[in-house]
Coordinates of C-alpha atoms in Angstrom, one line a residue:
M14 CA 0.0 0.0 0.0
L15 CA 1.2 3.5 -0.8
P16 CA 2.3 5.6 2.2
Y17 CA -0.5 7.8 3.7
I18 CA -3.1 6.6 1.2
H19 CA -5.1 4.7 3.8
A20 CA -5.7 7.6 6.2
P21 CA -8.3 9.5 4.1
F22 CA -10.4 6.3 3.8
V23 CA -10.3 5.7 7.5
Y24 CA -11.5 9.3 8.0
A25 CA -14.3 8.8 5.5
S26 CA -15.2 5.5 7.1
D27 CA -15.7 7.2 10.5
K28 CA -18.0 9.7 8.8
L29 CA -20.0 7.4 6.6
G30 CA -20.1 4.2 8.7
A31 CA -18.8 2.0 5.9
S32 CA -15.5 0.1 6.2
P33 CA -12.3 1.7 4.7
D34 CA -12.1 -1.1 2.1
E35 CA -15.7 -0.5 0.9
I36 CA -15.0 3.2 0.5
K37 CA -11.8 2.4 -1.4
L38 CA -13.8 0.1 -3.7
L39 CA -16.2 2.9 -4.5
F40 CA -13.3 5.2 -5.0
T41 CA -11.9 2.8 -7.7
F42 CA -15.2 2.8 -9.5
L43 CA -15.2 6.6 -9.6
L44 CA -11.5 6.9 -10.5
S45 CA -11.9 4.5 -13.3
Y46 CA -13.9 7.1 -15.3
P47 CA -11.1 9.7 -15.8
L48 CA -8.6 6.8 -16.2
A49 CA -10.8 5.1 -18.8
G50 CA -11.1 8.4 -20.6
A51 CA -7.3 8.6 -20.6
L52 CA -7.0 5.0 -21.8
K53 CA -9.3 5.8 -24.7
R54 CA -7.1 8.8 -25.7
I55 CA -3.9 6.8 -26.1
P56 CA -3.3 6.7 -29.8
D57 CA -4.9 3.7 -31.6
N58 CA -1.6 2.8 -33.2
K59 CA 0.1 2.3 -29.8
P60 CA -1.7 -0.8 -28.4
W61 CA 1.4 -1.6 -26.3
A62 CA 0.9 1.8 -24.5
K63 CA -2.8 1.0 -23.8
N64 CA -1.8 -2.4 -22.4
A65 CA 0.9 -0.9 -20.2
F66 CA -1.4 1.8 -18.9
N67 CA -4.1 -0.8 -18.2
I68 CA -1.9 -3.1 -16.2
S69 CA -0.3 -0.2 -14.3
V70 CA -3.7 1.1 -13.1
A71 CA -4.8 -2.4 -12.1
L72 CA -1.6 -2.8 -10.0
F73 CA -2.2 0.5 -8.4
Y74 CA -5.7 -0.6 -7.4
L75 CA -4.6 -4.0 -6.1
V76 CA -1.4 -3.0 -4.4
G77 CA -1.4 0.8 -3.9
L78 CA -4.9 0.9 -2.5
F79 CA -5.8 -2.6 -1.1
D80 CA -2.2 -3.9 -0.4
L81 CA -3.3 -7.1 -2.1
W82 CA 0.2 -8.5 -3.0
S83 CA -1.2 -12.0 -2.5
G84 CA -4.1 -11.1 -4.8
V85 CA -1.8 -10.1 -7.6
R86 CA 0.0 -13.4 -7.1
T87 CA -3.4 -15.2 -7.2
L88 CA -4.4 -13.6 -10.5
L89 CA -1.0 -14.2 -12.1
V90 CA -1.0 -17.9 -11.1
D91 CA -4.5 -18.3 -12.6
A92 CA -3.4 -16.5 -15.8
A93 CA -0.1 -18.3 -16.1
V94 CA -1.4 -21.8 -15.5
T95 CA -4.3 -21.3 -17.9
F96 CA -2.0 -19.9 -20.6
A97 CA 0.4 -22.9 -20.1
I98 CA -2.5 -25.4 -20.3
A99 CA -3.8 -23.7 -23.5
A100 CA -0.4 -23.7 -25.0
Y101 CA 1.0 -27.1 -24.2
V102 CA -2.0 -29.5 -23.5
E103 CA -3.6 -31.1 -26.6
G104 CA -6.9 -32.9 -26.9
P105 CA -10.6 -32.4 -25.9
F106 CA -9.9 -32.3 -22.2
M107 CA -7.6 -29.2 -22.3
P108 CA -10.3 -26.6 -21.4
W109 CA -11.7 -28.9 -18.7
L110 CA -8.3 -29.2 -17.1
A111 CA -8.0 -25.4 -17.0
F112 CA -11.6 -25.2 -15.7
V113 CA -10.9 -27.7 -12.9
F114 CA -7.7 -25.9 -11.9
L115 CA -9.4 -22.4 -11.8
M116 CA -12.4 -23.6 -9.8
G117 CA -10.2 -25.5 -7.4
H118 CA -7.9 -22.5 -6.8
M119 CA -10.8 -20.2 -6.3
S120 CA -12.4 -22.6 -3.9
V121 CA -9.4 -22.3 -1.6
N122 CA -9.9 -18.5 -1.5
H123 CA -13.6 -18.9 -0.9
I124 CA -12.9 -21.1 2.1
R125 CA -10.3 -18.6 3.4
R126 CA -12.8 -15.7 3.1
Q127 CA -15.5 -17.8 4.8
I128 CA -13.2 -18.4 7.7
V129 CA -12.3 -14.7 8.1
A130 CA -16.0 -13.9 7.9
D131 CA -15.5 -10.1 7.5
P132 CA -17.9 -8.6 4.9
G133 CA -16.3 -5.2 5.1
L134 CA -12.9 -6.6 4.0
I135 CA -12.1 -6.6 0.3
D136 CA -10.0 -9.6 -0.8
I137 CA -9.2 -11.0 -4.2
T138 CA -12.1 -13.5 -4.5
G139 CA -14.3 -10.9 -6.3
A140 CA -11.7 -10.3 -9.0
Q141 CA -10.8 -13.9 -9.1
M142 CA -14.5 -14.8 -9.8
V143 CA -14.5 -12.4 -12.7
N144 CA -11.3 -13.9 -14.1
I145 CA -12.6 -17.5 -13.7
M146 CA -15.1 -16.6 -16.4
K147 CA -12.6 -14.9 -18.6
L148 CA -9.9 -17.5 -18.3
S149 CA -12.0 -20.6 -18.6
A150 CA -13.7 -19.0 -21.7
F151 CA -10.2 -18.3 -23.0
A152 CA -9.2 -22.0 -22.8
W153 CA -12.4 -23.0 -24.7
N154 CA -11.7 -20.3 -27.3
V155 CA -8.2 -21.7 -27.9
H156 CA -9.6 -25.2 -28.0
D157 CA -12.2 -24.1 -30.6
G158 CA -9.4 -22.5 -32.7
K159 CA -7.8 -25.9 -33.3
Y160 CA -10.9 -27.2 -35.1
P161 CA -12.1 -26.4 -38.6
S162 CA -15.0 -23.9 -38.8
S163 CA -17.3 -26.6 -40.2
E164 CA -17.3 -28.3 -36.8
L165 CA -18.1 -25.2 -34.8
S166 CA -21.3 -23.3 -34.0
E167 CA -21.6 -19.7 -35.1
Y168 CA -20.9 -18.5 -31.6
Q169 CA -17.7 -20.7 -31.4
K170 CA -16.5 -19.6 -34.8
E171 CA -16.8 -15.9 -33.8
R172 CA -14.8 -16.5 -30.6
A173 CA -12.3 -19.1 -31.7
L174 CA -8.6 -18.2 -31.2
R175 CA -6.5 -19.6 -34.0
K176 CA -3.2 -18.5 -32.4
L177 CA -2.2 -17.6 -28.8
P178 CA -2.0 -13.8 -28.1
S179 CA 1.1 -12.0 -27.0
I180 CA 1.9 -12.1 -23.3
L181 CA 1.3 -8.3 -23.0
D182 CA -2.1 -8.5 -24.6
Y183 CA -3.1 -11.5 -22.5
L184 CA -2.0 -9.8 -19.2
S185 CA -3.8 -6.6 -20.1
F186 CA -6.9 -8.7 -20.8
V187 CA -6.6 -10.3 -17.4
F188 CA -6.0 -7.0 -15.6
F189 CA -8.4 -4.8 -17.4
F190 CA -8.9 -2.2 -14.7
P191 CA -12.5 -0.8 -15.5
S192 CA -13.9 -4.3 -14.7
L193 CA -11.1 -5.8 -12.6
M194 CA -12.8 -6.0 -9.2
V195 CA -16.4 -6.9 -9.9
G196 CA -16.8 -7.3 -13.6
P197 CA -18.4 -7.4 -16.1
A198 CA -16.5 -10.3 -17.7
F199 CA -15.8 -10.6 -21.4
D200 CA -14.0 -12.9 -23.8
F201 CA -10.5 -12.3 -25.2
V202 CA -11.9 -11.8 -28.7
D203 CA -13.7 -8.7 -27.4
Y204 CA -10.5 -7.4 -25.9
R205 CA -8.5 -8.1 -29.1
R206 CA -11.0 -6.4 -31.3
W207 CA -11.0 -3.4 -28.9
I208 CA -7.2 -3.1 -28.7
E209 CA -6.9 -3.5 -32.5
T210 CA -10.0 -1.2 -33.0
S211 CA -11.6 -3.7 -35.4
M212 CA -14.5 -3.7 -33.0
F213 CA -15.4 -0.3 -34.5
D214 CA -15.5 -1.3 -38.2
L215 CA -18.8 -0.4 -39.8
P216 CA -20.9 -3.2 -41.4
E217 CA -20.3 -3.7 -45.1
G218 CA -22.5 -1.4 -47.1
F219 CA -23.3 0.8 -44.1
D220 CA -23.9 4.5 -44.9
K221 CA -20.8 6.3 -43.4
S222 CA -22.8 9.5 -43.1
K223 CA -24.9 7.8 -40.4
A224 CA -21.9 6.4 -38.5
P225 CA -21.5 7.4 -34.8
P226 CA -19.4 10.5 -34.4
T227 CA -15.7 10.2 -33.4
R228 CA -13.1 12.7 -32.3
G229 CA -10.0 13.4 -34.5
K230 CA -8.3 10.2 -35.7
R231 CA -9.7 8.1 -32.9
R232 CA -11.8 5.2 -34.2
I233 CA -13.7 4.8 -30.9
P234 CA -17.0 6.6 -31.1
R235 CA -17.8 9.3 -28.6
S236 CA -19.0 7.5 -25.5
G237 CA -18.9 10.3 -22.8
T238 CA -22.7 10.8 -22.6
P239 CA -23.8 7.1 -22.3
A240 CA -20.9 6.5 -19.8
M241 CA -21.9 9.5 -17.6
W242 CA -25.5 8.4 -17.8
K243 CA -24.5 5.0 -16.4
A244 CA -22.3 6.7 -13.7
A245 CA -25.4 8.8 -12.7
Q246 CA -27.5 5.7 -12.5
G247 CA -24.9 3.9 -10.5
S248 CA -24.5 6.8 -8.1
A249 CA -28.2 7.1 -7.6
W250 CA -28.5 3.4 -6.7
I251 CA -25.6 3.7 -4.3
L252 CA -27.3 6.7 -2.6
I253 CA -30.5 4.7 -2.3
Y254 CA -28.5 1.8 -0.9
L255 CA -26.9 4.1 1.7
Q256 CA -30.3 5.3 2.8
L257 CA -32.0 1.9 3.0
S258 CA -29.1 0.0 4.4
S259 CA -29.5 1.8 7.8
L260 CA -33.1 0.7 7.9
Y261 CA -33.0 -2.9 6.7
V262 CA -30.0 -4.7 8.2
P263 CA -29.7 -8.5 8.5
G264 CA -29.3 -8.2 12.3
F265 CA -32.8 -6.8 12.7
F266 CA -34.4 -9.9 11.2
L267 CA -32.6 -12.0 13.9
S268 CA -33.7 -9.8 16.8
S269 CA -36.7 -10.1 19.0
K270 CA -38.0 -6.7 17.7
Y271 CA -38.7 -8.2 14.3
M272 CA -41.3 -10.6 15.9
T273 CA -43.2 -7.7 17.4
Y274 CA -44.6 -6.9 13.9
A275 CA -47.5 -8.6 12.2
F276 CA -46.9 -11.3 9.6
V277 CA -47.6 -9.1 6.6
R278 CA -45.3 -6.4 7.9
R279 CA -42.5 -9.0 8.5
V280 CA -42.9 -10.2 4.9
W281 CA -42.7 -6.6 3.7
F282 CA -39.5 -6.0 5.7
L283 CA -38.0 -9.2 4.2
H284 CA -38.9 -7.9 0.8
M285 CA -37.1 -4.6 1.5
L286 CA -34.0 -6.5 2.7
G287 CA -33.8 -8.0 -0.8
V288 CA -34.4 -4.6 -2.4
T289 CA -31.7 -3.0 -0.3
T290 CA -29.1 -5.6 -1.1
R291 CA -29.9 -5.4 -4.8
T292 CA -29.5 -1.7 -5.0
K293 CA -25.9 -2.1 -4.0
Y294 CA -25.3 -4.4 -6.9
Y295 CA -27.3 -2.2 -9.3
G296 CA -25.0 0.7 -8.3
V297 CA -21.7 -1.2 -8.5
W298 CA -22.5 -2.9 -11.9
S299 CA -23.9 0.2 -13.4
M300 CA -20.8 2.2 -12.5
T301 CA -18.3 -0.4 -13.8
E302 CA -20.3 -0.8 -17.0
G303 CA -20.1 3.0 -17.5
A304 CA -16.3 2.9 -17.2
C305 CA -16.2 0.1 -19.8
I306 CA -18.4 2.2 -22.1
L307 CA -16.1 5.2 -21.7
S308 CA -13.0 3.1 -22.5
G309 CA -14.8 1.9 -25.7
I310 CA -15.0 -1.8 -24.9
G311 CA -18.8 -1.6 -24.2
Y312 CA -19.4 -0.9 -27.9
K313 CA -21.8 -3.4 -29.5
G314 CA -22.4 -1.8 -32.9
V315 CA -24.7 0.7 -34.6
D316 CA -28.4 0.9 -35.4
P317 CA -28.5 0.6 -39.2
K318 CA -31.5 3.1 -39.3
T319 CA -30.4 5.8 -37.0
G320 CA -26.6 5.3 -36.8
N321 CA -26.7 5.6 -33.0
A322 CA -24.1 3.6 -31.2
D323 CA -25.2 0.6 -29.1
W324 CA -23.2 0.5 -25.9
G325 CA -24.8 -2.6 -24.4
R326 CA -22.1 -5.2 -25.0
L327 CA -21.2 -5.5 -21.3
T328 CA -24.6 -4.8 -19.7
N329 CA -24.7 -6.9 -16.5
I330 CA -27.9 -5.8 -14.8
R331 CA -31.3 -4.5 -15.7
P332 CA -32.8 -3.2 -12.5
L333 CA -36.4 -2.6 -13.8
G334 CA -36.4 -6.0 -15.4
I335 CA -35.9 -7.5 -12.0
E336 CA -38.1 -5.2 -9.9
L337 CA -41.0 -5.6 -12.4
A338 CA -40.4 -9.3 -13.2
Q339 CA -43.6 -11.4 -13.4
N340 CA -41.9 -14.7 -13.5
S341 CA -38.7 -16.4 -12.3
Y342 CA -37.0 -16.4 -15.7
A343 CA -37.3 -12.6 -16.1
Y344 CA -36.2 -12.1 -12.5
L345 CA -33.1 -14.3 -12.8
G346 CA -32.4 -13.5 -16.5
N347 CA -31.9 -9.8 -15.8
W348 CA -29.5 -10.4 -12.9
N349 CA -25.7 -10.9 -13.5
I350 CA -26.3 -11.2 -17.2
N351 CA -22.7 -11.9 -18.2
T352 CA -22.5 -14.8 -15.7
N353 CA -25.6 -16.2 -17.4
Y354 CA -23.8 -16.0 -20.8
W355 CA -20.7 -17.8 -19.3
L356 CA -22.7 -20.6 -17.7
R357 CA -24.7 -21.1 -20.9
N358 CA -21.8 -21.0 -23.5
Y359 CA -19.0 -22.5 -21.5
V360 CA -20.6 -25.0 -19.2
Y361 CA -24.2 -26.0 -20.2
L362 CA -23.5 -26.3 -23.9
R363 CA -20.0 -27.7 -23.4
V364 CA -20.9 -30.8 -21.4
T365 CA -23.4 -31.8 -24.0
P366 CA -22.0 -34.3 -26.6
K367 CA -22.0 -33.1 -30.1
G368 CA -25.2 -33.8 -31.9
K369 CA -27.3 -34.2 -28.7
K370 CA -29.6 -31.9 -26.9
P371 CA -28.6 -30.7 -23.5
G372 CA -30.4 -32.6 -20.7
F373 CA -30.2 -33.5 -17.1
R374 CA -26.4 -33.9 -16.9
A375 CA -25.9 -30.5 -18.6
S376 CA -28.3 -28.8 -16.2
M377 CA -26.8 -30.5 -13.1
A378 CA -23.2 -29.6 -14.2
T379 CA -24.3 -25.9 -14.7
F380 CA -26.1 -25.9 -11.3
V381 CA -23.0 -27.3 -9.5
T382 CA -20.7 -24.9 -11.3
S383 CA -22.8 -21.9 -10.4
A384 CA -23.0 -23.0 -6.8
F385 CA -19.3 -23.6 -6.4
W386 CA -18.5 -20.4 -8.3
H387 CA -20.4 -18.4 -5.6
G388 CA -18.7 -20.1 -2.7
F389 CA -19.6 -22.6 0.1
E390 CA -21.9 -20.6 2.4
P391 CA -25.0 -22.7 3.1
G392 CA -27.2 -19.8 2.3
Y393 CA -26.2 -19.9 -1.4
Y394 CA -27.3 -23.5 -1.7
M395 CA -30.6 -22.9 0.1
T396 CA -31.4 -20.2 -2.4
F397 CA -30.4 -22.2 -5.4
V398 CA -32.4 -25.3 -4.5
L399 CA -35.6 -23.5 -3.7
A400 CA -35.2 -21.3 -6.8
S401 CA -35.0 -24.4 -9.0
F402 CA -38.4 -25.5 -7.8
L403 CA -39.8 -22.0 -8.3
Q404 CA -38.6 -22.3 -11.9
T405 CA -40.7 -25.4 -12.4
I406 CA -43.8 -23.8 -10.7
A407 CA -43.5 -20.6 -12.7
K408 CA -43.2 -22.3 -16.0
N409 CA -46.2 -24.6 -15.4
G410 CA -48.2 -21.8 -13.8
R411 CA -47.8 -19.6 -16.9
R412 CA -48.9 -22.4 -19.2
L413 CA -51.9 -23.3 -17.1
L414 CA -53.2 -19.9 -16.0
R415 CA -52.2 -17.3 -18.6
P416 CA -54.5 -18.8 -21.4
F417 CA -57.6 -17.9 -19.3
F418 CA -56.6 -14.2 -19.6
M419 CA -56.1 -14.3 -23.3
T420 CA -58.7 -14.4 -26.1
P421 CA -59.7 -17.9 -27.1
D422 CA -57.4 -17.8 -30.1
G423 CA -54.5 -16.8 -27.9
S424 CA -53.6 -13.7 -29.9
R425 CA -54.7 -10.9 -27.6
P426 CA -55.0 -10.2 -23.9
T427 CA -58.5 -9.9 -22.4
A428 CA -59.6 -7.0 -20.2
N429 CA -58.8 -9.1 -17.1
K430 CA -55.2 -9.7 -18.2
R431 CA -54.0 -6.8 -16.0
Y432 CA -55.1 -8.8 -12.9
Y433 CA -53.0 -11.7 -14.0
D434 CA -50.0 -9.4 -14.5
V435 CA -50.4 -7.9 -11.1
F436 CA -50.9 -11.2 -9.4
S437 CA -47.9 -12.9 -11.2
W438 CA -45.7 -9.9 -10.3
F439 CA -46.8 -10.0 -6.6
I440 CA -46.2 -13.8 -6.4
T441 CA -42.8 -13.6 -8.1
Q442 CA -41.5 -10.7 -5.9
T443 CA -42.7 -12.2 -2.6
A444 CA -41.5 -15.7 -3.5
F445 CA -38.0 -14.4 -4.3
S446 CA -37.9 -12.1 -1.3
F447 CA -38.1 -15.3 0.8
T448 CA -35.9 -17.4 -1.5
T449 CA -33.0 -14.9 -1.6
A450 CA -32.9 -14.2 2.1
P451 CA -30.3 -17.0 2.8
F452 CA -28.1 -15.5 0.0
I453 CA -27.9 -12.4 2.2
L454 CA -27.8 -14.1 5.6
L455 CA -25.4 -16.9 4.5
S456 CA -25.4 -19.1 7.5
L457 CA -27.7 -22.1 7.9
E458 CA -28.9 -21.2 11.4
D459 CA -29.7 -17.6 10.6
S460 CA -31.4 -18.5 7.3
F461 CA -33.7 -21.1 8.9
K462 CA -34.5 -18.7 11.8
V463 CA -35.6 -16.0 9.5
W464 CA -37.6 -18.4 7.3
A465 CA -39.3 -19.8 10.4
R466 CA -40.2 -16.3 11.4
V467 CA -42.3 -15.9 8.3
Y468 CA -43.7 -19.4 8.7
F469 CA -41.8 -20.8 5.7
Y470 CA -44.5 -19.3 3.5
C471 CA -42.7 -19.8 0.2
V472 CA -41.7 -23.5 1.0
V473 CA -45.4 -24.2 2.0
G474 CA -46.6 -22.5 -1.2
A475 CA -44.1 -24.3 -3.4
A476 CA -45.1 -27.6 -1.9
A477 CA -48.7 -26.9 -2.4
C478 CA -48.1 -25.9 -6.1
L479 CA -46.0 -29.0 -6.8
G480 CA -48.7 -31.1 -5.2
F481 CA -51.3 -29.6 -7.4
L482 CA -49.1 -30.2 -10.5
A483 CA -48.9 -33.9 -9.5
S484 CA -52.7 -34.1 -9.0
P485 CA -55.6 -34.5 -11.5
G486 CA -56.0 -30.7 -11.2
K487 CA -53.3 -30.1 -13.7
S488 CA -55.1 -32.3 -16.3
W489 CA -58.4 -30.6 -15.6
L490 CA -56.9 -27.2 -16.3
Q491 CA -55.3 -28.5 -19.5
R492 CA -58.7 -29.8 -20.6
E493 CA -60.3 -26.5 -19.8
I494 CA -57.7 -24.6 -21.8
K495 CA -58.3 -27.0 -24.8
K496 CA -62.1 -26.4 -24.6
R497 CA -61.8 -22.7 -24.7
S498 CA -59.3 -22.6 -27.6
T499 CA -60.8 -21.7 -30.9
G500 CA -59.6 -21.0 -34.4
P501 CA -56.4 -22.3 -36.0
K502 CA -53.7 -23.6 -33.7
I503 CA -51.3 -20.9 -32.6
V504 CA -47.7 -21.7 -32.6
R505 CA -46.5 -20.9 -29.1
V506 CA -43.4 -18.7 -29.1
Q507 CA -41.0 -19.7 -26.3
S508 CA -40.3 -16.9 -23.9
H509 CA -36.8 -18.4 -23.5
D510 CA -34.7 -21.2 -24.9
G511 CA -35.1 -23.7 -22.0
Q512 CA -31.5 -23.3 -20.9
P513 CA -30.8 -22.8 -17.2
V514 CA -30.6 -19.3 -15.7
L515 CA -27.7 -18.7 -13.3
G516 CA -27.2 -22.4 -13.3
L517 CA -30.7 -23.2 -12.0
P518 CA -32.4 -26.1 -13.8
N519 CA -35.2 -24.8 -16.0
D520 CA -37.5 -27.7 -15.5
P521 CA -36.2 -30.2 -12.9
E522 CA -39.1 -32.6 -13.3
K523 CA -38.6 -32.9 -17.0
E524 CA -34.8 -33.2 -16.6
V525 CA -35.1 -36.0 -14.1
G526 CA -37.4 -37.8 -16.5
E527 CA -34.8 -37.4 -19.2
A528 CA -32.2 -38.9 -16.9
I529 CA -34.5 -41.9 -16.3
E530 CA -35.0 -42.3 -20.0
E531 CA -31.2 -42.3 -20.4
L532 CA -31.0 -45.1 -17.9
K533 CA -33.7 -47.1 -19.8
Q534 CA -31.8 -46.8 -23.0
E535 CA -28.6 -47.9 -21.3
L536 CA -30.3 -50.9 -19.8
D537 CA -31.9 -51.8 -23.1
K538 CA -28.4 -51.8 -24.7
R539 CA -27.1 -54.1 -22.0
K540 CA -30.1 -56.5 -22.5
Q541 CA -29.5 -56.6 -26.2
A542 CA -25.8 -57.4 -25.6
G543 CA -26.8 -60.2 -23.2
Q544 CA -25.3 -58.5 -20.2
P545 CA -27.0 -58.9 -16.8
V546 CA -28.7 -55.7 -15.7
T547 CA -30.2 -56.3 -12.3
N548 CA -26.9 -56.1 -10.4
D549 CA -25.8 -53.1 -12.4
V550 CA -28.9 -51.0 -11.8
K551 CA -27.7 -49.6 -8.5
K552 CA -24.3 -48.6 -9.9
A553 CA -25.8 -47.1 -13.1
I554 CA -28.1 -44.9 -11.0
E555 CA -25.4 -43.9 -8.7
D556 CA -23.2 -42.9 -11.6
K557 CA -25.9 -41.0 -13.4
M558 CA -27.9 -39.4 -10.6
R559 CA -26.1 -39.6 -7.3
V560 CA -29.4 -39.7 -5.5
S561 CA -30.5 -41.1 -2.2
E562 CA -31.5 -44.7 -1.5
D563 CA -35.2 -43.8 -1.4
A564 CA -34.9 -42.1 -4.8
K565 CA -33.2 -45.2 -6.2
K566 CA -36.2 -47.3 -5.3
V567 CA -38.6 -45.0 -7.1
I568 CA -36.4 -44.9 -10.2
E569 CA -35.9 -48.6 -10.3
N570 CA -39.7 -49.1 -10.0
K571 CA -40.2 -46.8 -13.0
L572 CA -37.6 -48.8 -14.9
G573 CA -39.4 -52.1 -14.1
I574 CA -36.4 -53.6 -12.4
K575 CA -36.8 -55.8 -9.3
R576 CA -34.3 -55.8 -6.5
Q577 CA -32.8 -59.0 -5.3

């Protein structure tokens, strides 16, 4: 740490009530704006200077402000090992080797942070979580670059790296200071196009008179206004957080005073705890996105009609999309967006064999990755498990209830559709207020205590809904929907692609069914080959499902296999 640099933050800490490290983190977000402006002004024909400036600022943040010498070592070890694996390991398991190393190394730091248990202390785990996404994606991009384009998807072709980058480019990618501490993450191809300025090429045939304005010889379009707008949004959210955080603190929900309020009031307080926590992330991610926009790397292209620049490449949060969400997919899909992209493109789709559809194993691998990536606090897993059931309930609820608020041909909403919208919004928000509480409280004891104080209302409601979906009531609703449907069959447009959001299975019931079907197919193959199946059933189920003894009995009964 630089001499005397800590003292002003201690003074500010005494005045504001936040820890010195938290104030330093906010300071880095604000300082990144003028520094990103300076980075953009380095001549485009001097990429080495941009790289050097970028790395120097990152080192100032980590060492000069936070005294994180060990953090620099951690990021360098992750970067060096990943680069070495990409350079010297051949074969299809190369990216998985890098992935396992990165996750394992990060898990050690998660455990250390959990032992220290000081939320006001800034350590390297946040930056390391961001780099896990960047570096594991880098390994996959190098892997894809070794295959012909005919064997790659469009997404893979766009991001494949046919040759390894220079060490300077690579380190600058790892230590990109506007998003160093909390994200957003991005792939190396985005960084390369930014440093080479090919990101700002106009589409072929585009009218240059409509191109976004630039300054002088600089190719990066003017980005000051959208960046400042993001900074203003982020600052507003931080101010809201500072106001609310003194009113809704986790300790209040564990105190006896909380129980002096009526049940409805307690649920409202729990909802506001979630809102308060989210405003902090809204502020942080909006501010870092603004710094990325100012540097130019947030550039996504131009509107062909207006010529206005689109700066949404690294959007990581959509606050209104969350606060106004009417279903779990919208709620989760607007949160930590770039993590969703990473889980989908570099876990979910990568564990699926070529030519096959993603199924149970892909969803479970994504779920486990998301959970481990966040850490080992019990509260994370309580939230993930309950949220996966909410996904199933929300999906079925929409299919079974929404048609009654649409015209019989399904093309237009009825006058009563507004009541469905309000009801679905209310249910979604109150359900996730309960579900996300352990994500804030973290410990098992505190989470169960707070859940009990609101009578486990979401668990009870979820159990009731799942019970209804397993009853004849579901079939009755489906028949009623069919009766009222008129006219030609409407092709239902999927609201999403069925892939998990933040690692949560989209439809656990369906995916367990798919897993059972896989087992049936495997057993059929063994029968055709003349191999005994009875004694192998237990092992097959353990390998595929890793479920409890009671679950094995249910699955074996479905498979028609008798135990000996």
